[in-house]
Structure formats: C-alpha cells, structure tokens
Amino acid sequence: SSLFVAPDHPAVVYESLACENRLLGDAASRVRDWYDAVGLIPTDELPDHVSVELTFLGYLAEEEARAAERGDPTEAAELRTHQARFLAEHPGRWLPALGATLVRSEDPVYAGVGRLLRDFIAEEIERLNPRRRAQRTGRKPAIGRVPGLVAPDECSLCGFCVQVCKLRALRIYEAGSETCLLLNIERCVGCNLCQEICPERVLVLSDFCDLEKHGGLNGAPSGSETWHTLRVSERVVCPKCGQLHVSQAELDAVCTRIEADVFLRQRLSYCADCKSIL
C-alpha cells in the first residue's frame, strides 16, 4: 500500500527499519534467535516483520493454553514469562508507535488497523503484567471482567464463543445427559471476542464479583482447574435408538430459526446415524 511509502505517512513494518533505520539489523537477528529457540523458521517474510512477530506472540499464547489444558502450571508459567519478555524486547518497543502512525494517517482502512494494533499491544502488556494491571485498576490481578450470560435461557450453546477464545477459557462440555458452557476465570483475559461473536447477544463481559453476587456462576471442577458453569441444557434423546446427541438448546434455536413445523422438529430430533436411514 502507498501508506507505507508516502512521505507524509512514514509507517514501516520492520522492527530493524523502525528502530535502527536499516533492514536486517540487530533487531532482526535477535528476534530470529527467539524463533530458532523453539524450532520455528519464518518463510514468507523477514523475521522482524510485524506479522511474523505477532504470529510468534500468538504461538507462545497457544502453547501456554495447551500447557494449562494439560494441567502443567509450571510450563504454562514459563511460557507466560517468555511472552512477557518477547513482548518487552520486540513488539512492545515499536508496534505502539506503528499503531499511532497508522491512526494519524486517517486512512479509511489502516487507521482502524492502527487502533486495533495499539490497543492489542496495550492489552497484552497488561495481561502479562498483572501487577501493572492491578495498579491501574485498583483491583486484584485475578479479578476482572469475564464472560457472563445476561439471559442464560437464550444461549443456544452454539459454541462460537468457544471457537474464538484463543486461551481456551470457554469450553463446551457434555456431562452425561447435559451439555454445559464452562468458563475458566484464571485463563480469561477479557479480550471481548466471545461477546462480539455471540449471535444471541446474551454473552457479555461483567465484573466477576457481580456474577458471583447474582449467582451467575456455579463451580464445576475439571481436573486441577476450576471451571464455572454459565449454561446447562439437557441433551436430546434420539427417538429411534435412544442415543444422546445435540443439546436441547441448540435444537430449539435451529427449529426457531428455520421455523420448523412439528414434523421437521421431530426429524431433527433424530441422531445423525438414524437420520441417514430414515
């Protein structure tokens, strides 16, 4: 884009060029050492390109989530420390300035990108530095804004919120005859992606203390971590074979959306195997 070469918009997307005024400088070498340490090799761009650095930051966050899911808090803590160090040494030292430059351009596309970039880096710095967040908010680091359902009965358990949660703080869990939407507060960073994607607009970020006070959370232990139940729905029993399959909440939402009559609703209540032989 001309945005990155026009004299009045001197935005650059390489750390070495932004900080040392040259391509493939010391910053590129140092950031490559980070990739080499975990066996990653960027193939389509120079190692200090903004997209590569952000992708690596995301990789570390995903590895942290996997470690937490395996019940390995020591490895998760180490990966979190790596994220904080990498952010401080590389993206955090130059991407806020790039974001500000893009915002000042007032370009219809890149100004928005700049705001997202600027806000994302600020959020990551706070997420990885709980003490700093506590100083700003005046609250304990473990307490913050987390997802809650303002109208639980309207949640269809579609699972979209689970799919967009990068740190796997939300989970769909089938326990016997029930399907549950679970929340792990310790993993949640209040990124707001779940609220934005909720089709029913019933999942919203609220203060954790408010959710507790109003009884919005019930403890649901899973392994060594604590999960909280946001929504519970009975699972549908197939009329033909008796097998449990989708949640009643999801079936009701689909039937409402397509305005299913009683005959179609009955057909949809069959499991996938029985539907195939009807």
PDB file of C-alpha atoms in Angstrom:
ATOM      1  CA  SER A   1       0.000   0.000   0.000  1.00  0.00           C
ATOM      2  CA  SER A   2       1.110   3.568  -0.646  1.00  0.00           C
ATOM      3  CA  LEU A   3       0.515   4.215   3.031  1.00  0.00           C
ATOM      4  CA  PHE A   4       3.859   2.651   3.845  1.00  0.00           C
ATOM      5  CA  VAL A   5       5.931   4.582   1.300  1.00  0.00           C
ATOM      6  CA  ALA A   6       4.300   8.007   1.080  1.00  0.00           C
ATOM      7  CA  PRO A   7       6.429  10.735   2.749  1.00  0.00           C
ATOM      8  CA  ASP A   8       3.502  12.010   4.804  1.00  0.00           C
ATOM      9  CA  HIS A   9       2.856   8.517   6.232  1.00  0.00           C
ATOM     10  CA  PRO A  10       6.315   7.178   7.202  1.00  0.00           C
ATOM     11  CA  ALA A  11       4.982   3.894   8.589  1.00  0.00           C
ATOM     12  CA  VAL A  12       7.396   0.964   8.439  1.00  0.00           C
ATOM     13  CA  VAL A  13       6.575  -2.655   9.179  1.00  0.00           C
ATOM     14  CA  TYR A  14      10.055  -3.991  10.070  1.00  0.00           C
ATOM     15  CA  GLU A  15      11.493  -3.587  13.564  1.00  0.00           C
ATOM     16  CA  SER A  16      15.055  -3.019  12.331  1.00  0.00           C
ATOM     17  CA  LEU A  17      13.927  -0.319   9.929  1.00  0.00           C
ATOM     18  CA  ALA A  18      11.751   1.323  12.582  1.00  0.00           C
ATOM     19  CA  CYS A  19      14.364   1.261  15.354  1.00  0.00           C
ATOM     20  CA  GLU A  20      17.721   1.211  13.520  1.00  0.00           C
ATOM     21  CA  ASN A  21      16.818   2.800  10.180  1.00  0.00           C
ATOM     22  CA  ARG A  22      18.050  -0.216   8.221  1.00  0.00           C
ATOM     23  CA  LEU A  23      16.723  -3.600   7.120  1.00  0.00           C
ATOM     24  CA  LEU A  24      18.054  -6.831   8.654  1.00  0.00           C
ATOM     25  CA  GLY A  25      19.668  -5.024  11.557  1.00  0.00           C
ATOM     26  CA  ASP A  26      20.394  -6.269  15.055  1.00  0.00           C
ATOM     27  CA  ALA A  27      16.699  -6.489  15.901  1.00  0.00           C
ATOM     28  CA  ALA A  28      16.131  -8.956  13.063  1.00  0.00           C
ATOM     29  CA  SER A  29      18.970 -11.114  14.339  1.00  0.00           C
ATOM     30  CA  ARG A  30      17.745 -11.054  17.936  1.00  0.00           C
ATOM     31  CA  VAL A  31      14.151 -11.876  17.020  1.00  0.00           C
ATOM     32  CA  ARG A  32      15.350 -14.752  14.838  1.00  0.00           C
ATOM     33  CA  ASP A  33      17.100 -16.193  17.899  1.00  0.00           C
ATOM     34  CA  TRP A  34      13.690 -16.402  19.580  1.00  0.00           C
ATOM     35  CA  TYR A  35      12.275 -18.382  16.658  1.00  0.00           C
ATOM     36  CA  ASP A  36      15.311 -20.661  16.477  1.00  0.00           C
ATOM     37  CA  ALA A  37      14.975 -21.496  20.176  1.00  0.00           C
ATOM     38  CA  VAL A  38      11.632 -23.224  19.539  1.00  0.00           C
ATOM     39  CA  GLY A  39      12.445 -24.567  16.079  1.00  0.00           C
ATOM     40  CA  LEU A  40      10.392 -22.105  14.022  1.00  0.00           C
ATOM     41  CA  ILE A  41      11.560 -20.613  10.734  1.00  0.00           C
ATOM     42  CA  PRO A  42       9.664 -17.740   9.060  1.00  0.00           C
ATOM     43  CA  THR A  43       9.406 -18.476   5.335  1.00  0.00           C
ATOM     44  CA  ASP A  44       7.410 -15.663   3.715  1.00  0.00           C
ATOM     45  CA  GLU A  45       8.819 -12.567   5.402  1.00  0.00           C
ATOM     46  CA  LEU A  46      11.834 -11.162   7.210  1.00  0.00           C
ATOM     47  CA  PRO A  47      11.939 -12.238  10.871  1.00  0.00           C
ATOM     48  CA  ASP A  48      11.208  -8.765  12.257  1.00  0.00           C
ATOM     49  CA  HIS A  49       8.143  -8.050  10.104  1.00  0.00           C
ATOM     50  CA  VAL A  50       5.120  -7.014  12.172  1.00  0.00           C
ATOM     51  CA  SER A  51       3.056 -10.016  11.038  1.00  0.00           C
ATOM     52  CA  VAL A  52       5.803 -12.515  11.945  1.00  0.00           C
ATOM     53  CA  GLU A  53       6.343 -11.059  15.413  1.00  0.00           C
ATOM     54  CA  LEU A  54       2.610 -11.049  16.151  1.00  0.00           C
ATOM     55  CA  THR A  55       2.269 -14.618  14.866  1.00  0.00           C
ATOM     56  CA  PHE A  56       5.066 -15.741  17.181  1.00  0.00           C
ATOM     57  CA  LEU A  57       3.413 -13.989  20.118  1.00  0.00           C
ATOM     58  CA  GLY A  58       0.219 -15.866  19.278  1.00  0.00           C
ATOM     59  CA  TYR A  59       2.179 -19.128  19.074  1.00  0.00           C
ATOM     60  CA  LEU A  60       3.513 -18.633  22.603  1.00  0.00           C
ATOM     61  CA  ALA A  61      -0.007 -17.852  23.877  1.00  0.00           C
ATOM     62  CA  GLU A  62      -1.370 -21.035  22.269  1.00  0.00           C
ATOM     63  CA  GLU A  63       1.428 -23.104  23.819  1.00  0.00           C
ATOM     64  CA  GLU A  64       0.619 -21.588  27.207  1.00  0.00           C
ATOM     65  CA  ALA A  65      -3.042 -22.553  26.783  1.00  0.00           C
ATOM     66  CA  ARG A  66      -2.098 -26.115  25.820  1.00  0.00           C
ATOM     67  CA  ALA A  67       0.146 -26.429  28.882  1.00  0.00           C
ATOM     68  CA  ALA A  68      -2.672 -25.192  31.119  1.00  0.00           C
ATOM     69  CA  GLU A  69      -5.079 -27.636  29.478  1.00  0.00           C
ATOM     70  CA  ARG A  70      -2.653 -30.498  30.190  1.00  0.00           C
ATOM     71  CA  GLY A  71      -2.597 -29.446  33.846  1.00  0.00           C
ATOM     72  CA  ASP A  72       1.059 -28.307  33.748  1.00  0.00           C
ATOM     73  CA  PRO A  73       1.100 -24.948  35.595  1.00  0.00           C
ATOM     74  CA  THR A  74       4.920 -24.809  35.672  1.00  0.00           C
ATOM     75  CA  GLU A  75       5.260 -24.931  31.880  1.00  0.00           C
ATOM     76  CA  ALA A  76       2.338 -22.526  31.473  1.00  0.00           C
ATOM     77  CA  ALA A  77       4.042 -20.044  33.804  1.00  0.00           C
ATOM     78  CA  GLU A  78       7.332 -20.356  31.888  1.00  0.00           C
ATOM     79  CA  LEU A  79       5.586 -19.724  28.577  1.00  0.00           C
ATOM     80  CA  ARG A  80       3.837 -16.716  30.065  1.00  0.00           C
ATOM     81  CA  THR A  81       7.230 -15.378  31.155  1.00  0.00           C
ATOM     82  CA  HIS A  82       8.583 -15.935  27.624  1.00  0.00           C
ATOM     83  CA  GLN A  83       5.634 -13.955  26.212  1.00  0.00           C
ATOM     84  CA  ALA A  84       6.288 -11.067  28.584  1.00  0.00           C
ATOM     85  CA  ARG A  85       9.994 -10.983  27.700  1.00  0.00           C
ATOM     86  CA  PHE A  86       9.418 -11.243  23.957  1.00  0.00           C
ATOM     87  CA  LEU A  87       6.750  -8.550  24.080  1.00  0.00           C
ATOM     88  CA  ALA A  88       9.041  -6.209  26.017  1.00  0.00           C
ATOM     89  CA  GLU A  89      12.086  -6.846  23.810  1.00  0.00           C
ATOM     90  CA  HIS A  90      10.350  -6.713  20.433  1.00  0.00           C
ATOM     91  CA  PRO A  91       6.653  -5.944  19.626  1.00  0.00           C
ATOM     92  CA  GLY A  92       6.141  -3.783  22.707  1.00  0.00           C
ATOM     93  CA  ARG A  93       9.010  -1.454  21.911  1.00  0.00           C
ATOM     94  CA  TRP A  94       7.963  -0.428  18.404  1.00  0.00           C
ATOM     95  CA  LEU A  95       4.431  -1.555  17.471  1.00  0.00           C
ATOM     96  CA  PRO A  96       2.639   1.074  19.626  1.00  0.00           C
ATOM     97  CA  ALA A  97       4.413   3.753  17.561  1.00  0.00           C
ATOM     98  CA  LEU A  98       3.431   1.999  14.323  1.00  0.00           C
ATOM     99  CA  GLY A  99      -0.173   1.837  15.511  1.00  0.00           C
ATOM    100  CA  ALA A 100      -0.137   5.546  16.371  1.00  0.00           C
ATOM    101  CA  THR A 101       1.284   6.392  12.936  1.00  0.00           C
ATOM    102  CA  LEU A 102      -1.468   4.448  11.210  1.00  0.00           C
ATOM    103  CA  VAL A 103      -4.122   6.164  13.316  1.00  0.00           C
ATOM    104  CA  ARG A 104      -2.729   9.595  12.421  1.00  0.00           C
ATOM    105  CA  SER A 105      -2.895   8.718   8.719  1.00  0.00           C
ATOM    106  CA  GLU A 106      -6.717   8.817   8.927  1.00  0.00           C
ATOM    107  CA  ASP A 107      -6.693   6.229   6.144  1.00  0.00           C
ATOM    108  CA  PRO A 108     -10.165   4.578   5.992  1.00  0.00           C
ATOM    109  CA  VAL A 109      -8.623   1.107   6.384  1.00  0.00           C
ATOM    110  CA  TYR A 110      -5.242   1.464   8.059  1.00  0.00           C
ATOM    111  CA  ALA A 111      -6.354   3.917  10.742  1.00  0.00           C
ATOM    112  CA  GLY A 112      -8.623   1.172  12.096  1.00  0.00           C
ATOM    113  CA  VAL A 113      -5.794  -1.347  11.868  1.00  0.00           C
ATOM    114  CA  GLY A 114      -3.631   1.067  13.824  1.00  0.00           C
ATOM    115  CA  ARG A 115      -6.174   1.369  16.623  1.00  0.00           C
ATOM    116  CA  LEU A 116      -6.504  -2.415  16.841  1.00  0.00           C
ATOM    117  CA  LEU A 117      -2.722  -2.815  16.902  1.00  0.00           C
ATOM    118  CA  ARG A 118      -2.225  -0.119  19.532  1.00  0.00           C
ATOM    119  CA  ASP A 119      -4.981  -1.460  21.783  1.00  0.00           C
ATOM    120  CA  PHE A 120      -3.883  -5.088  21.367  1.00  0.00           C
ATOM    121  CA  ILE A 121      -0.317  -4.376  22.464  1.00  0.00           C
ATOM    122  CA  ALA A 122      -1.577  -2.387  25.457  1.00  0.00           C
ATOM    123  CA  GLU A 123      -3.902  -5.247  26.450  1.00  0.00           C
ATOM    124  CA  GLU A 124      -1.131  -7.839  26.097  1.00  0.00           C
ATOM    125  CA  ILE A 125       1.227  -5.779  28.243  1.00  0.00           C
ATOM    126  CA  GLU A 126      -1.420  -5.638  30.976  1.00  0.00           C
ATOM    127  CA  ARG A 127      -2.361  -9.296  30.594  1.00  0.00           C
ATOM    128  CA  LEU A 128       1.244 -10.396  31.001  1.00  0.00           C
ATOM    129  CA  ASN A 129       1.956  -7.948  33.823  1.00  0.00           C
ATOM    130  CA  PRO A 130      -0.789  -8.497  36.462  1.00  0.00           C
ATOM    131  CA  ARG A 131       0.874  -6.105  38.903  1.00  0.00           C
ATOM    132  CA  ARG A 132       0.708  -3.294  36.382  1.00  0.00           C
ATOM    133  CA  ARG A 133      -2.986  -4.011  35.718  1.00  0.00           C
ATOM    134  CA  ALA A 134      -3.700  -4.091  39.452  1.00  0.00           C
ATOM    135  CA  GLN A 135      -2.019  -0.699  39.920  1.00  0.00           C
ATOM    136  CA  ARG A 136      -4.144   0.837  37.163  1.00  0.00           C
ATOM    137  CA  THR A 137      -7.475  -0.704  38.143  1.00  0.00           C
ATOM    138  CA  GLY A 138      -7.030  -0.868  41.889  1.00  0.00           C
ATOM    139  CA  ARG A 139      -8.244  -4.489  41.819  1.00  0.00           C
ATOM    140  CA  LYS A 140      -6.513  -7.771  42.497  1.00  0.00           C
ATOM    141  CA  PRO A 141      -4.944  -9.234  39.327  1.00  0.00           C
ATOM    142  CA  ALA A 142      -7.136 -12.352  39.359  1.00  0.00           C
ATOM    143  CA  ILE A 143     -10.360 -10.334  39.420  1.00  0.00           C
ATOM    144  CA  GLY A 144     -11.561  -8.634  36.267  1.00  0.00           C
ATOM    145  CA  ARG A 145     -14.232  -8.550  33.601  1.00  0.00           C
ATOM    146  CA  VAL A 146     -15.197 -12.032  32.460  1.00  0.00           C
ATOM    147  CA  PRO A 147     -17.973 -13.508  30.270  1.00  0.00           C
ATOM    148  CA  GLY A 148     -21.410 -13.989  31.774  1.00  0.00           C
ATOM    149  CA  LEU A 149     -24.884 -14.663  30.388  1.00  0.00           C
ATOM    150  CA  VAL A 150     -27.469 -11.930  30.871  1.00  0.00           C
ATOM    151  CA  ALA A 151     -30.215 -14.305  29.702  1.00  0.00           C
ATOM    152  CA  PRO A 152     -28.950 -17.896  30.118  1.00  0.00           C
ATOM    153  CA  ASP A 153     -32.095 -19.487  28.656  1.00  0.00           C
ATOM    154  CA  GLU A 154     -31.484 -17.647  25.364  1.00  0.00           C
ATOM    155  CA  CYS A 155     -27.985 -19.113  24.913  1.00  0.00           C
ATOM    156  CA  SER A 156     -28.167 -21.777  22.180  1.00  0.00           C
ATOM    157  CA  LEU A 157     -24.847 -23.413  23.117  1.00  0.00           C
ATOM    158  CA  CYS A 158     -23.724 -22.863  19.514  1.00  0.00           C
ATOM    159  CA  GLY A 159     -20.073 -22.884  20.612  1.00  0.00           C
ATOM    160  CA  PHE A 160     -18.968 -19.850  18.569  1.00  0.00           C
ATOM    161  CA  CYS A 161     -17.580 -18.214  21.717  1.00  0.00           C
ATOM    162  CA  VAL A 162     -15.520 -21.326  22.415  1.00  0.00           C
ATOM    163  CA  GLN A 163     -14.084 -21.310  18.896  1.00  0.00           C
ATOM    164  CA  VAL A 164     -12.812 -17.713  19.064  1.00  0.00           C
ATOM    165  CA  CYS A 165     -11.342 -17.971  22.589  1.00  0.00           C
ATOM    166  CA  LYS A 166      -7.591 -18.179  21.941  1.00  0.00           C
ATOM    167  CA  LEU A 167      -6.721 -19.103  25.517  1.00  0.00           C
ATOM    168  CA  ARG A 168      -9.453 -21.757  25.810  1.00  0.00           C
ATOM    169  CA  ALA A 169     -11.116 -20.038  28.746  1.00  0.00           C
ATOM    170  CA  LEU A 170     -14.515 -21.191  27.456  1.00  0.00           C
ATOM    171  CA  ARG A 171     -15.461 -24.790  26.858  1.00  0.00           C
ATOM    172  CA  ILE A 172     -18.468 -26.843  25.754  1.00  0.00           C
ATOM    173  CA  TYR A 173     -18.661 -29.922  27.970  1.00  0.00           C
ATOM    174  CA  GLU A 174     -21.037 -32.865  27.672  1.00  0.00           C
ATOM    175  CA  ALA A 175     -21.601 -34.486  31.057  1.00  0.00           C
ATOM    176  CA  GLY A 176     -23.957 -37.443  30.773  1.00  0.00           C
ATOM    177  CA  SER A 177     -27.365 -36.134  29.796  1.00  0.00           C
ATOM    178  CA  GLU A 178     -26.335 -32.461  29.937  1.00  0.00           C
ATOM    179  CA  THR A 179     -24.418 -30.032  27.738  1.00  0.00           C
ATOM    180  CA  CYS A 180     -22.668 -27.199  29.586  1.00  0.00           C
ATOM    181  CA  LEU A 181     -20.897 -23.967  28.687  1.00  0.00           C
ATOM    182  CA  LEU A 182     -17.986 -23.618  31.101  1.00  0.00           C
ATOM    183  CA  LEU A 183     -15.692 -20.710  31.972  1.00  0.00           C
ATOM    184  CA  ASN A 184     -12.176 -20.829  33.444  1.00  0.00           C
ATOM    185  CA  ILE A 185     -11.683 -17.424  35.048  1.00  0.00           C
ATOM    186  CA  GLU A 186      -7.933 -17.833  35.520  1.00  0.00           C
ATOM    187  CA  ARG A 187      -7.428 -18.210  31.761  1.00  0.00           C
ATOM    188  CA  CYS A 188      -9.731 -15.361  30.722  1.00  0.00           C
ATOM    189  CA  VAL A 189      -8.072 -12.043  29.814  1.00  0.00           C
ATOM    190  CA  GLY A 190     -11.257 -10.136  28.960  1.00  0.00           C
ATOM    191  CA  CYS A 191     -10.411  -9.819  25.249  1.00  0.00           C
ATOM    192  CA  ASN A 192     -14.112  -9.430  24.348  1.00  0.00           C
ATOM    193  CA  LEU A 193     -14.007 -11.742  21.290  1.00  0.00           C
ATOM    194  CA  CYS A 194     -16.691 -14.003  22.765  1.00  0.00           C
ATOM    195  CA  GLN A 195     -19.064 -11.099  23.348  1.00  0.00           C
ATOM    196  CA  GLU A 196     -18.564  -9.818  19.814  1.00  0.00           C
ATOM    197  CA  ILE A 197     -19.351 -13.149  18.148  1.00  0.00           C
ATOM    198  CA  CYS A 198     -22.330 -14.242  20.285  1.00  0.00           C
ATOM    199  CA  PRO A 199     -25.268 -14.461  17.807  1.00  0.00           C
ATOM    200  CA  GLU A 200     -27.881 -14.098  20.545  1.00  0.00           C
ATOM    201  CA  ARG A 201     -26.040 -11.143  22.155  1.00  0.00           C
ATOM    202  CA  VAL A 202     -26.511 -12.685  25.601  1.00  0.00           C
ATOM    203  CA  LEU A 203     -22.825 -13.279  26.432  1.00  0.00           C
ATOM    204  CA  VAL A 204     -21.362 -10.082  27.872  1.00  0.00           C
ATOM    205  CA  LEU A 205     -18.324  -9.140  29.940  1.00  0.00           C
ATOM    206  CA  SER A 206     -19.162  -8.292  33.538  1.00  0.00           C
ATOM    207  CA  ASP A 207     -17.266  -7.859  36.790  1.00  0.00           C
ATOM    208  CA  PHE A 208     -16.551 -11.254  38.289  1.00  0.00           C
ATOM    209  CA  CYS A 209     -17.769 -10.123  41.705  1.00  0.00           C
ATOM    210  CA  ASP A 210     -21.119  -9.136  40.143  1.00  0.00           C
ATOM    211  CA  LEU A 211     -21.506 -12.564  38.571  1.00  0.00           C
ATOM    212  CA  GLU A 212     -20.842 -14.235  41.919  1.00  0.00           C
ATOM    213  CA  LYS A 213     -23.257 -11.969  43.759  1.00  0.00           C
ATOM    214  CA  HIS A 214     -26.082 -12.657  41.305  1.00  0.00           C
ATOM    215  CA  GLY A 215     -25.454 -16.385  41.282  1.00  0.00           C
ATOM    216  CA  GLY A 216     -24.344 -16.443  37.650  1.00  0.00           C
ATOM    217  CA  LEU A 217     -21.557 -18.956  38.287  1.00  0.00           C
ATOM    218  CA  ASN A 218     -21.639 -22.410  39.799  1.00  0.00           C
ATOM    219  CA  GLY A 219     -18.450 -24.338  40.479  1.00  0.00           C
ATOM    220  CA  ALA A 220     -17.759 -27.160  38.012  1.00  0.00           C
ATOM    221  CA  PRO A 221     -14.369 -28.741  38.778  1.00  0.00           C
ATOM    222  CA  SER A 222     -12.400 -30.265  35.910  1.00  0.00           C
ATOM    223  CA  GLY A 223      -9.021 -31.812  36.643  1.00  0.00           C
ATOM    224  CA  SER A 224      -6.778 -29.493  38.679  1.00  0.00           C
ATOM    225  CA  GLU A 225      -8.544 -26.359  37.415  1.00  0.00           C
ATOM    226  CA  THR A 226     -11.805 -24.745  38.424  1.00  0.00           C
ATOM    227  CA  TRP A 227     -14.452 -24.290  35.747  1.00  0.00           C
ATOM    228  CA  HIS A 228     -17.664 -22.335  36.252  1.00  0.00           C
ATOM    229  CA  THR A 229     -20.960 -23.265  34.632  1.00  0.00           C
ATOM    230  CA  LEU A 230     -22.562 -20.481  32.593  1.00  0.00           C
ATOM    231  CA  ARG A 231     -25.275 -22.526  30.856  1.00  0.00           C
ATOM    232  CA  VAL A 232     -26.747 -26.028  31.196  1.00  0.00           C
ATOM    233  CA  SER A 233     -29.118 -27.749  28.780  1.00  0.00           C
ATOM    234  CA  GLU A 234     -30.468 -31.275  28.618  1.00  0.00           C
ATOM    235  CA  ARG A 235     -29.274 -33.285  25.616  1.00  0.00           C
ATOM    236  CA  VAL A 236     -31.772 -34.579  23.066  1.00  0.00           C
ATOM    237  CA  VAL A 237     -32.594 -38.292  23.121  1.00  0.00           C
ATOM    238  CA  CYS A 238     -32.915 -39.846  19.659  1.00  0.00           C
ATOM    239  CA  PRO A 239     -36.468 -41.259  19.349  1.00  0.00           C
ATOM    240  CA  LYS A 240     -35.213 -44.271  17.368  1.00  0.00           C
ATOM    241  CA  CYS A 241     -32.044 -45.526  19.078  1.00  0.00           C
ATOM    242  CA  GLY A 242     -32.125 -43.636  22.378  1.00  0.00           C
ATOM    243  CA  GLN A 243     -28.686 -42.119  21.835  1.00  0.00           C
ATOM    244  CA  LEU A 244     -27.954 -38.725  23.383  1.00  0.00           C
ATOM    245  CA  HIS A 245     -26.738 -36.148  20.852  1.00  0.00           C
ATOM    246  CA  VAL A 246     -27.181 -32.368  20.473  1.00  0.00           C
ATOM    247  CA  SER A 247     -28.326 -30.107  23.279  1.00  0.00           C
ATOM    248  CA  GLN A 248     -31.983 -29.188  23.538  1.00  0.00           C
ATOM    249  CA  ALA A 249     -30.928 -25.530  23.499  1.00  0.00           C
ATOM    250  CA  GLU A 250     -29.221 -25.930  20.119  1.00  0.00           C
ATOM    251  CA  LEU A 251     -32.114 -27.919  18.635  1.00  0.00           C
ATOM    252  CA  ASP A 252     -34.652 -25.327  19.813  1.00  0.00           C
ATOM    253  CA  ALA A 253     -32.562 -22.495  18.341  1.00  0.00           C
ATOM    254  CA  VAL A 254     -32.285 -24.230  14.947  1.00  0.00           C
ATOM    255  CA  CYS A 255     -36.020 -25.017  14.853  1.00  0.00           C
ATOM    256  CA  THR A 256     -36.884 -21.423  15.695  1.00  0.00           C
ATOM    257  CA  ARG A 257     -34.502 -20.063  13.085  1.00  0.00           C
ATOM    258  CA  ILE A 258     -35.908 -22.189  10.255  1.00  0.00           C
ATOM    259  CA  GLU A 259     -39.484 -22.023  11.577  1.00  0.00           C
ATOM    260  CA  ALA A 260     -39.696 -25.821  11.698  1.00  0.00           C
ATOM    261  CA  ASP A 261     -43.145 -27.390  11.941  1.00  0.00           C
ATOM    262  CA  VAL A 262     -43.849 -30.314  14.248  1.00  0.00           C
ATOM    263  CA  PHE A 263     -42.830 -32.915  11.638  1.00  0.00           C
ATOM    264  CA  LEU A 264     -39.487 -31.270  10.822  1.00  0.00           C
ATOM    265  CA  ARG A 265     -38.790 -30.758  14.513  1.00  0.00           C
ATOM    266  CA  GLN A 266     -39.372 -34.477  15.064  1.00  0.00           C
ATOM    267  CA  ARG A 267     -36.973 -35.371  12.231  1.00  0.00           C
ATOM    268  CA  LEU A 268     -34.302 -33.051  13.602  1.00  0.00           C
ATOM    269  CA  SER A 269     -34.521 -34.788  16.974  1.00  0.00           C
ATOM    270  CA  TYR A 270     -33.049 -37.962  15.453  1.00  0.00           C
ATOM    271  CA  CYS A 271     -29.282 -38.530  15.783  1.00  0.00           C
ATOM    272  CA  ALA A 272     -27.086 -38.344  12.673  1.00  0.00           C
ATOM    273  CA  ASP A 273     -26.917 -42.126  12.241  1.00  0.00           C
ATOM    274  CA  CYS A 274     -30.678 -42.605  12.409  1.00  0.00           C
ATOM    275  CA  LYS A 275     -31.355 -39.651  10.116  1.00  0.00           C
ATOM    276  CA  SER A 276     -29.261 -41.307   7.424  1.00  0.00           C
ATOM    277  CA  ILE A 277     -31.523 -44.372   7.309  1.00  0.00           C
ATOM    278  CA  LEU A 278     -34.916 -42.656   7.619  1.00  0.00           C
TER     279      LEU A 278
END
